[in-house]
Amino acid sequence: MFENVTIIGDGAMGTVLAMLLCEKGIPARMWGHDADHLSQMQARRRNVKFFPDYALPPILVLEASDDLAMRDADLIISAVPCQFIRSVWIRLKDHAPPGVPILSVAKGIENETLLRPTQILAEVLGRSDPAGFCVLSGPTIADELARRLPATACAASSDEALARRVQQTFNCSWLRVYTNPDIVGVELAGAMKNIIAIAAGIIDGIGAGDNAKAALLSRGLIEITRLGLAMGARPQTFAGLTGLGDLVTTCISPMGRNRSFGQRIGQGWTVEQACSVNESVVEGIATCRSVVELAARYNVEVPITSAVHEVLFQGKSVPQAIHDLMSRGLKAEWTF
């Protein structure tokens, strides 16, 4: 178990993990890029911007100093949205203690580079050994975690010992943590499920019904699995908590940012209007661009992802996108 944890990022997931650690008596320190926001959090002992309904634990330290943020940490959590990981860690890299493992909770694929979160961290920090990185992922809506509702997650790393230490650190009476060696599959599934969740929200927005949503989740999981296998992931991952489990939660929860964004698109909002509602980042939007390029690189067919991309970025109407998907050539179900 880790004994001194620094959380880089002051969003909802970083906050709820800090709450969990403090409840277990593990000292936690949270850093954010905006010193004014941290000052506001300190004054009110609440994350008013991203997670306002829950009081911060008294023992949680809020740290605005880049120099002090990671001092004495034996685990660093990167809780920065995927498209901002590079800029944040370029700022912090000279203060990151060498050899301290990093746990990523971000879900996405970086635009332009098409790198997963742990790959971005490794590149920026100049770490060539993947064994120093772990991913915590699964069906873990932050608000439900804060209410101590039963949940599960996976700690994924090529280093089994590291995964087990993360498992022991975060496992508690209301969060059961498993281990998984497939960091590629876990990160890819976490990224792609947000795109499928946007499509699920669109289906809700147009009132297409439960049959359509069930088909979407099933065929969306096929797309995730197909690309994952091409990238060397393990097939079991996609049937588990970080694959099917996270996909279901993200596509049905009214609290999910990506699903809610998609619902507004289905109701006729523009992308700009639908984005303006959230303080937090809707990761599936940028990830959709990356996955379309990634699928082309691996010569993998991703029709649902491509349809979402056409609606968000190419002006295709939702009815036309659905028509095009339903009119595709007939084939066997299990085609990889």
Coordinates of C-alpha atoms in Angstrom, one line a residue:
M1 CA 0.0 0.0 0.0
F2 CA 1.2 3.5 -0.8
E3 CA 1.6 5.9 2.1
N4 CA 1.9 9.4 0.6
V5 CA 0.0 10.3 -2.6
T6 CA 0.0 13.4 -4.8
I7 CA -2.9 14.0 -7.1
I8 CA -2.1 16.2 -10.2
G9 CA -5.4 17.6 -11.3
D10 CA -8.3 19.1 -9.3
G11 CA -11.3 17.8 -11.3
A12 CA -14.1 15.5 -10.0
M13 CA -12.2 12.2 -10.3
G14 CA -9.1 13.5 -8.7
T15 CA -11.2 15.0 -5.9
V16 CA -13.1 11.8 -5.1
L17 CA -9.9 9.7 -5.1
A18 CA -8.4 12.2 -2.6
M19 CA -11.5 11.7 -0.5
L20 CA -11.1 8.0 -0.6
L21 CA -7.5 8.1 0.3
C22 CA -8.0 10.5 3.2
E23 CA -10.9 8.3 4.5
K24 CA -8.4 5.4 4.6
G25 CA -5.9 7.6 6.5
I26 CA -3.5 7.9 3.6
P27 CA -2.0 11.4 3.4
A28 CA -3.0 13.1 0.1
R29 CA -1.9 16.3 -1.6
M30 CA -3.8 17.8 -4.5
W31 CA -2.2 20.1 -7.1
G32 CA -4.1 22.2 -9.7
H33 CA -2.9 24.4 -12.5
D34 CA -5.0 27.4 -11.3
A35 CA -3.9 28.8 -8.0
D36 CA -7.0 30.9 -7.7
H37 CA -9.2 27.8 -7.9
L38 CA -7.1 26.1 -5.3
S39 CA -7.4 29.1 -3.0
Q40 CA -11.2 29.0 -3.5
M41 CA -11.2 25.3 -2.6
Q42 CA -9.1 26.0 0.5
A43 CA -11.4 28.8 1.7
R44 CA -14.6 26.8 1.2
R45 CA -13.2 23.3 1.6
R46 CA -15.2 22.3 -1.4
N47 CA -14.4 21.8 -5.1
V48 CA -16.9 24.4 -6.1
K49 CA -16.1 24.4 -9.8
F50 CA -16.1 20.6 -10.5
F51 CA -17.5 18.8 -7.5
P52 CA -19.4 21.2 -5.3
D53 CA -21.7 18.9 -3.4
Y54 CA -19.1 17.3 -1.1
A55 CA -16.9 18.7 1.6
L56 CA -13.2 18.1 1.3
P57 CA -11.5 16.0 4.0
P58 CA -9.7 18.2 6.6
I59 CA -6.5 16.3 6.1
L60 CA -6.4 16.9 2.3
V61 CA -3.6 19.3 1.5
L62 CA -4.2 21.7 -1.5
E63 CA -0.9 22.6 -3.1
A64 CA -0.4 25.4 -5.7
S65 CA 3.4 25.2 -5.7
D66 CA 4.9 23.2 -8.6
D67 CA 8.1 22.7 -6.4
L68 CA 6.3 21.2 -3.5
A69 CA 3.4 19.3 -5.1
M70 CA 5.2 15.9 -5.5
R71 CA 7.7 16.2 -2.7
D72 CA 7.8 13.0 -0.6
A73 CA 5.2 11.3 -2.7
D74 CA 5.5 7.6 -3.2
L75 CA 2.6 7.5 -5.7
I76 CA 1.6 10.2 -8.2
I77 CA -1.9 10.3 -9.7
S78 CA -2.3 12.0 -13.0
A79 CA -5.9 13.1 -13.1
V80 CA -5.6 15.6 -15.9
P81 CA -7.9 15.4 -19.0
C82 CA -6.1 13.6 -21.8
Q83 CA -5.7 16.6 -24.2
F84 CA -4.0 18.6 -21.4
I85 CA -1.7 15.9 -20.0
R86 CA 1.3 17.0 -22.2
S87 CA 1.1 20.7 -21.3
V88 CA 0.6 20.1 -17.6
W89 CA 3.4 17.6 -17.3
I90 CA 5.9 19.7 -19.4
R91 CA 5.3 22.3 -16.7
L92 CA 5.8 19.8 -13.9
K93 CA 8.4 17.4 -15.3
D94 CA 11.4 18.9 -13.6
H95 CA 9.7 18.5 -10.2
A96 CA 8.6 14.9 -10.7
P97 CA 10.8 12.6 -8.5
P98 CA 12.4 9.9 -10.6
G99 CA 11.3 6.4 -10.0
V100 CA 8.0 7.2 -8.3
P101 CA 5.2 5.3 -10.1
I102 CA 2.5 7.2 -11.8
L103 CA -1.2 6.2 -11.8
S104 CA -3.3 7.6 -14.7
V105 CA -7.0 8.0 -14.4
A106 CA -7.4 9.9 -17.7
K107 CA -9.5 8.5 -20.5
G108 CA -8.7 9.5 -24.1
I109 CA -6.3 9.5 -27.0
E110 CA -4.2 12.5 -27.7
N111 CA -4.9 14.4 -30.9
E112 CA -2.1 14.5 -33.5
T113 CA 0.2 12.0 -31.7
L114 CA -2.5 9.3 -31.2
L115 CA -0.9 8.4 -27.9
R116 CA -2.6 6.9 -24.8
P117 CA -2.3 8.8 -21.5
T118 CA 0.5 6.6 -20.1
Q119 CA 2.4 7.0 -23.4
I120 CA 2.1 10.7 -23.2
L121 CA 3.5 10.7 -19.6
A122 CA 6.3 8.4 -20.6
E123 CA 7.3 10.6 -23.5
V124 CA 7.2 13.9 -21.6
L125 CA 9.0 12.5 -18.5
G126 CA 11.5 10.5 -20.6
R127 CA 10.7 7.2 -19.0
S128 CA 11.2 4.2 -21.2
D129 CA 10.1 1.5 -18.8
P130 CA 6.3 1.0 -18.9
A131 CA 6.5 -0.8 -15.6
G132 CA 6.5 2.5 -13.7
F133 CA 2.9 3.3 -14.9
C134 CA -0.5 2.0 -13.8
V135 CA -4.0 2.9 -14.9
L136 CA -7.1 2.9 -12.7
S137 CA -10.2 2.5 -14.8
G138 CA -13.7 1.0 -14.8
P139 CA -17.4 2.0 -14.2
T140 CA -16.6 4.7 -11.7
I141 CA -18.9 7.7 -11.8
A142 CA -17.3 10.2 -9.4
D143 CA -20.6 11.3 -7.8
E144 CA -21.6 7.7 -7.0
L145 CA -18.1 7.1 -5.5
A146 CA -18.5 10.1 -3.3
R147 CA -21.8 8.7 -2.1
R148 CA -20.0 5.5 -1.3
L149 CA -22.3 3.4 -3.6
P150 CA -20.8 0.0 -4.5
A151 CA -18.4 0.2 -7.4
T152 CA -15.6 -1.7 -9.0
A153 CA -12.4 -0.8 -10.9
C154 CA -9.2 -2.3 -12.4
A155 CA -5.6 -1.4 -11.7
A156 CA -3.8 -2.2 -14.9
S157 CA -0.1 -2.4 -15.3
S158 CA 2.6 -4.5 -16.9
D159 CA 4.2 -4.6 -13.4
E160 CA 2.1 -7.0 -11.4
A161 CA 3.5 -5.8 -8.1
L162 CA 2.6 -2.2 -8.8
A163 CA -0.9 -3.1 -9.8
R164 CA -1.3 -5.0 -6.5
R165 CA 0.0 -2.0 -4.5
V166 CA -2.5 0.2 -6.3
Q167 CA -5.2 -2.4 -5.7
Q168 CA -4.5 -2.4 -2.0
T169 CA -4.3 1.4 -1.8
F170 CA -7.7 2.1 -3.3
N171 CA -9.7 -1.0 -2.3
C172 CA -12.2 -0.2 0.4
S173 CA -15.7 -1.3 1.6
W174 CA -17.4 0.4 -1.3
L175 CA -14.8 0.2 -4.1
R176 CA -13.6 -3.3 -5.1
V177 CA -10.4 -3.1 -7.1
Y178 CA -9.1 -5.9 -9.4
T179 CA -5.8 -6.1 -11.3
N180 CA -5.3 -6.5 -15.0
P181 CA -2.0 -6.7 -17.0
D182 CA -3.4 -5.3 -20.2
I183 CA -2.7 -1.6 -20.0
V184 CA -3.2 -1.1 -23.8
G185 CA -6.7 -2.6 -23.7
V186 CA -7.8 -0.8 -20.6
E187 CA -6.7 2.6 -21.8
L188 CA -8.2 2.1 -25.3
A189 CA -11.5 0.8 -23.9
G190 CA -11.7 3.8 -21.5
A191 CA -11.1 6.2 -24.4
M192 CA -13.5 4.6 -27.0
K193 CA -16.4 4.1 -24.6
N194 CA -16.8 7.9 -24.5
I195 CA -17.4 8.0 -28.2
I196 CA -20.0 5.3 -28.0
A197 CA -21.6 7.2 -25.1
I198 CA -22.0 10.2 -27.3
A199 CA -23.8 8.0 -29.8
A200 CA -26.0 6.6 -27.0
G201 CA -26.9 10.1 -25.9
I202 CA -27.8 11.0 -29.5
I203 CA -30.2 8.0 -29.5
D204 CA -31.7 9.2 -26.3
G205 CA -32.0 12.7 -27.7
I206 CA -34.0 11.6 -30.8
G207 CA -36.0 9.0 -28.9
A208 CA -34.8 6.0 -30.9
G209 CA -35.6 3.5 -28.2
D210 CA -34.0 0.8 -26.1
N211 CA -33.6 -1.6 -29.0
A212 CA -31.4 0.9 -30.8
K213 CA -29.4 1.6 -27.7
A214 CA -28.8 -2.1 -27.1
A215 CA -27.6 -2.5 -30.6
L216 CA -25.4 0.5 -30.3
L217 CA -23.7 -0.9 -27.1
S218 CA -23.2 -4.3 -28.6
R219 CA -21.8 -3.1 -31.9
G220 CA -19.8 -0.4 -30.2
L221 CA -18.1 -3.0 -28.1
I222 CA -17.3 -4.9 -31.3
E223 CA -15.5 -1.7 -32.6
I224 CA -13.6 -1.2 -29.4
T225 CA -12.5 -4.9 -29.4
R226 CA -11.6 -4.9 -33.0
L227 CA -9.3 -2.0 -32.7
G228 CA -7.9 -3.2 -29.4
L229 CA -7.0 -6.6 -30.9
A230 CA -5.2 -4.9 -33.8
M231 CA -3.2 -2.9 -31.2
G232 CA -2.2 -6.0 -29.3
A233 CA -4.7 -5.9 -26.4
R234 CA -6.1 -9.0 -24.8
P235 CA -9.7 -9.9 -25.8
Q236 CA -10.7 -10.7 -22.2
T237 CA -10.3 -7.0 -21.3
F238 CA -13.2 -5.9 -23.4
A239 CA -15.6 -8.2 -21.8
G240 CA -14.6 -7.0 -18.3
L241 CA -15.0 -4.0 -16.0
T242 CA -12.9 -1.6 -18.1
G243 CA -14.6 -2.7 -21.4
L244 CA -18.2 -3.7 -21.2
G245 CA -18.6 -2.5 -17.6
D246 CA -17.4 1.1 -18.2
L247 CA -19.2 1.2 -21.6
V248 CA -22.6 0.3 -20.0
T249 CA -22.3 2.9 -17.2
T250 CA -21.2 5.7 -19.5
C251 CA -24.0 5.0 -22.0
I252 CA -26.8 4.8 -19.5
S253 CA -26.0 7.2 -16.6
P254 CA -27.8 10.6 -16.7
M255 CA -24.6 12.0 -15.0
G256 CA -22.3 11.0 -17.8
R257 CA -20.9 14.1 -19.6
N258 CA -20.4 12.3 -22.9
R259 CA -23.9 10.8 -23.0
S260 CA -25.5 14.1 -21.9
F261 CA -23.6 15.9 -24.6
G262 CA -24.8 13.4 -27.2
Q263 CA -28.4 13.8 -26.0
R264 CA -28.2 17.5 -26.6
I265 CA -26.8 16.9 -30.1
G266 CA -29.7 14.5 -30.7
Q267 CA -32.1 17.3 -29.6
G268 CA -30.7 19.6 -32.2
W269 CA -28.1 21.6 -30.3
T270 CA -24.9 22.6 -32.1
V271 CA -21.6 21.2 -30.8
E272 CA -20.7 24.6 -29.3
Q273 CA -24.0 24.9 -27.5
A274 CA -23.8 21.3 -26.2
C275 CA -20.3 21.9 -24.9
S276 CA -21.1 25.2 -23.2
V277 CA -23.2 23.4 -20.5
N278 CA -20.2 21.7 -18.8
E279 CA -17.3 23.0 -16.8
S280 CA -15.6 19.6 -17.2
V281 CA -14.1 18.4 -20.5
V282 CA -16.3 16.1 -22.7
E283 CA -13.4 13.8 -23.6
G284 CA -15.2 11.8 -26.3
I285 CA -15.2 14.8 -28.7
A286 CA -11.5 15.1 -29.1
T287 CA -11.0 11.4 -28.7
C288 CA -13.3 10.8 -31.7
R289 CA -10.9 12.6 -34.0
S290 CA -8.0 10.5 -32.7
V291 CA -9.7 7.2 -32.9
V292 CA -10.8 7.7 -36.5
E293 CA -7.1 8.3 -37.4
L294 CA -6.0 5.4 -35.2
A295 CA -8.4 3.1 -36.9
A296 CA -7.2 4.2 -40.3
R297 CA -3.6 3.5 -39.2
Y298 CA -4.5 -0.1 -38.2
N299 CA -6.9 -0.5 -41.1
V300 CA -9.8 -1.3 -38.8
E301 CA -13.4 -0.6 -39.5
V302 CA -15.2 1.6 -36.9
P303 CA -18.5 2.6 -38.5
I304 CA -20.2 4.0 -35.3
T305 CA -17.2 6.1 -34.4
S306 CA -17.0 7.3 -38.0
A307 CA -20.7 8.2 -37.9
V308 CA -20.2 10.2 -34.7
H309 CA -17.2 12.0 -36.3
E310 CA -19.3 12.9 -39.4
V311 CA -22.1 14.3 -37.2
L312 CA -19.7 16.3 -34.9
F313 CA -17.2 17.6 -37.5
Q314 CA -18.5 17.2 -41.0
G315 CA -22.1 18.4 -40.8
K316 CA -23.9 15.2 -41.4
S317 CA -27.4 15.1 -39.9
V318 CA -28.3 12.5 -37.3
P319 CA -31.0 11.0 -39.4
Q320 CA -28.7 10.6 -42.3
A321 CA -26.0 9.0 -40.1
I322 CA -28.4 6.5 -38.7
H323 CA -29.7 5.7 -42.2
D324 CA -26.2 5.1 -43.5
L325 CA -25.4 2.8 -40.5
M326 CA -28.5 0.8 -41.0
S327 CA -28.0 0.5 -44.8
R328 CA -24.5 -0.9 -44.6
G329 CA -23.8 -4.2 -46.4
L330 CA -25.0 -7.3 -44.6
K331 CA -22.4 -9.5 -42.8
A332 CA -21.9 -12.1 -40.1
E333 CA -22.0 -10.7 -36.5
W334 CA -18.6 -11.8 -35.4
T335 CA -16.4 -10.2 -38.0
F336 CA -13.0 -9.0 -36.8

